[in-house]
Amino acid sequence: MSSLSDFDYINTLLLTYGELLTDKQKEIANLFFEFNLSQQEIADNLSISKQAVSDTLETVTSKLVRFEEKLKFFKKMQKLAEKVKDMDIPDELKKEIEEEIFNGI
């Protein structure tokens, strides 16, 4: 998958491809991956079953991985960031460019 933990990898894919999800999928995924709410907390907050949350998270994870397999956008961002690290420029500028690569989307 990636050198990141599975949780961090999916969270990164969510930041990369989140706009391709439905509003409900995005809401549930953001609550779980970004705000670290449990499935039960999400279910309680949204007045849905814990099973619905679980099913949605499974669907979201599958979709995000498929998006990356097809588009390889995150992989390309990682390669670009590696090239920046190898450049002979000040570290402060490297950091700024890397932040733009990952956050400037």
mmCIF file of C-alpha atoms in Angstrom:
data_model
loop_
_atom_site.group_PDB
_atom_site.id
_atom_site.type_symbol
_atom_site.label_atom_id
_atom_site.label_comp_id
_atom_site.label_asym_id
_atom_site.label_seq_id
_atom_site.Cartn_x
_atom_site.Cartn_y
_atom_site.Cartn_z
ATOM 1 C CA MET A 1 0.000 0.000 0.000
ATOM 2 C CA SER A 2 2.327 2.736 1.250
ATOM 3 C CA SER A 3 4.983 3.397 3.857
ATOM 4 C CA LEU A 4 2.321 5.181 5.899
ATOM 5 C CA SER A 5 0.128 3.243 8.314
ATOM 6 C CA ASP A 6 -3.116 2.051 6.724
ATOM 7 C CA PHE A 7 -5.079 4.664 8.700
ATOM 8 C CA ASP A 8 -2.754 7.497 7.647
ATOM 9 C CA TYR A 9 -2.702 6.248 4.059
ATOM 10 C CA ILE A 10 -6.501 6.238 3.792
ATOM 11 C CA ASN A 11 -6.649 9.642 5.504
ATOM 12 C CA THR A 12 -4.195 10.990 2.913
ATOM 13 C CA LEU A 13 -6.225 9.467 0.087
ATOM 14 C CA LEU A 14 -9.315 11.085 1.605
ATOM 15 C CA LEU A 15 -7.610 14.471 1.439
ATOM 16 C CA THR A 16 -6.562 13.749 -2.137
ATOM 17 C CA TYR A 17 -9.771 12.231 -3.534
ATOM 18 C CA GLY A 18 -12.432 13.208 -0.999
ATOM 19 C CA GLU A 19 -14.294 15.452 -3.420
ATOM 20 C CA LEU A 20 -15.085 12.365 -5.516
ATOM 21 C CA LEU A 21 -17.171 10.868 -2.685
ATOM 22 C CA THR A 22 -20.812 11.580 -1.955
ATOM 23 C CA ASP A 23 -21.517 14.190 0.711
ATOM 24 C CA LYS A 24 -22.613 11.517 3.203
ATOM 25 C CA GLN A 25 -19.550 9.342 2.519
ATOM 26 C CA LYS A 26 -17.294 12.367 2.914
ATOM 27 C CA GLU A 27 -18.980 13.394 6.162
ATOM 28 C CA ILE A 28 -18.643 9.954 7.745
ATOM 29 C CA ALA A 29 -15.072 9.494 6.508
ATOM 30 C CA ASN A 30 -14.015 12.925 7.791
ATOM 31 C CA LEU A 31 -15.511 12.253 11.210
ATOM 32 C CA PHE A 32 -13.667 8.944 11.404
ATOM 33 C CA PHE A 33 -10.308 9.712 9.792
ATOM 34 C CA GLU A 34 -9.841 13.414 10.547
ATOM 35 C CA PHE A 35 -11.687 13.850 13.833
ATOM 36 C CA ASN A 36 -10.955 10.343 15.155
ATOM 37 C CA LEU A 37 -14.526 9.678 16.259
ATOM 38 C CA SER A 38 -15.441 6.060 16.870
ATOM 39 C CA GLN A 39 -17.987 4.353 14.675
ATOM 40 C CA GLN A 40 -20.460 4.429 17.560
ATOM 41 C CA GLU A 41 -19.915 8.162 18.115
ATOM 42 C CA ILE A 42 -20.515 8.825 14.427
ATOM 43 C CA ALA A 43 -23.660 6.682 14.463
ATOM 44 C CA ASP A 44 -24.981 8.522 17.519
ATOM 45 C CA ASN A 45 -24.166 11.976 16.079
ATOM 46 C CA LEU A 46 -25.788 11.228 12.714
ATOM 47 C CA SER A 47 -28.688 9.137 14.078
ATOM 48 C CA ILE A 48 -27.770 6.124 11.964
ATOM 49 C CA SER A 49 -26.772 2.584 12.855
ATOM 50 C CA LYS A 50 -23.213 1.626 13.654
ATOM 51 C CA GLN A 51 -23.509 -0.927 10.827
ATOM 52 C CA ALA A 52 -24.331 1.881 8.376
ATOM 53 C CA VAL A 53 -21.184 3.699 9.496
ATOM 54 C CA SER A 54 -19.115 0.534 9.148
ATOM 55 C CA ASP A 55 -20.510 -0.192 5.683
ATOM 56 C CA THR A 56 -19.864 3.386 4.567
ATOM 57 C CA LEU A 57 -16.291 3.342 5.832
ATOM 58 C CA GLU A 58 -15.676 0.063 4.020
ATOM 59 C CA THR A 59 -17.115 1.515 0.803
ATOM 60 C CA VAL A 60 -15.114 4.726 1.176
ATOM 61 C CA THR A 61 -11.865 2.861 1.808
ATOM 62 C CA SER A 62 -12.442 0.670 -1.221
ATOM 63 C CA LYS A 63 -13.266 3.654 -3.430
ATOM 64 C CA LEU A 64 -10.255 5.680 -2.296
ATOM 65 C CA VAL A 65 -7.875 2.790 -2.936
ATOM 66 C CA ARG A 66 -9.431 2.232 -6.395
ATOM 67 C CA PHE A 67 -9.076 5.937 -7.209
ATOM 68 C CA GLU A 68 -5.392 5.815 -6.322
ATOM 69 C CA GLU A 69 -4.827 2.574 -8.242
ATOM 70 C CA LYS A 70 -6.295 4.169 -11.361
ATOM 71 C CA LEU A 71 -5.118 7.779 -11.061
ATOM 72 C CA LYS A 72 -1.906 7.351 -9.024
ATOM 73 C CA PHE A 73 -2.096 11.003 -8.014
ATOM 74 C CA PHE A 74 -0.792 10.471 -4.468
ATOM 75 C CA LYS A 75 2.076 8.334 -5.777
ATOM 76 C CA LYS A 76 2.984 11.126 -8.210
ATOM 77 C CA MET A 77 2.899 13.682 -5.392
ATOM 78 C CA GLN A 78 5.255 11.496 -3.350
ATOM 79 C CA LYS A 79 7.689 11.219 -6.283
ATOM 80 C CA LEU A 80 7.607 14.957 -6.810
ATOM 81 C CA ALA A 81 8.265 15.565 -3.111
ATOM 82 C CA GLU A 82 11.256 13.185 -3.270
ATOM 83 C CA LYS A 83 12.688 15.142 -6.194
ATOM 84 C CA VAL A 84 12.314 18.352 -4.211
ATOM 85 C CA LYS A 85 14.233 16.792 -1.304
ATOM 86 C CA ASP A 86 17.119 16.062 -3.669
ATOM 87 C CA MET A 87 17.263 19.624 -4.987
ATOM 88 C CA ASP A 88 20.102 21.916 -4.008
ATOM 89 C CA ILE A 89 17.949 24.621 -2.464
ATOM 90 C CA PRO A 90 17.510 25.870 1.115
ATOM 91 C CA ASP A 91 15.628 23.520 3.436
ATOM 92 C CA GLU A 92 13.057 26.215 4.179
ATOM 93 C CA LEU A 93 12.192 26.425 0.485
ATOM 94 C CA LYS A 94 12.074 22.626 0.217
ATOM 95 C CA LYS A 95 9.584 22.513 3.074
ATOM 96 C CA GLU A 96 7.459 25.239 1.496
ATOM 97 C CA ILE A 97 7.378 23.448 -1.861
ATOM 98 C CA GLU A 98 6.544 20.115 -0.224
ATOM 99 C CA GLU A 99 3.657 21.724 1.680
ATOM 100 C CA GLU A 100 2.367 23.152 -1.597
ATOM 101 C CA ILE A 101 2.567 19.723 -3.217
ATOM 102 C CA PHE A 102 0.509 18.016 -0.526
ATOM 103 C CA ASN A 103 -1.683 20.833 0.766
ATOM 104 C CA GLY A 104 -2.015 23.135 -2.201
ATOM 105 C CA ILE A 105 -4.479 20.931 -4.002
#
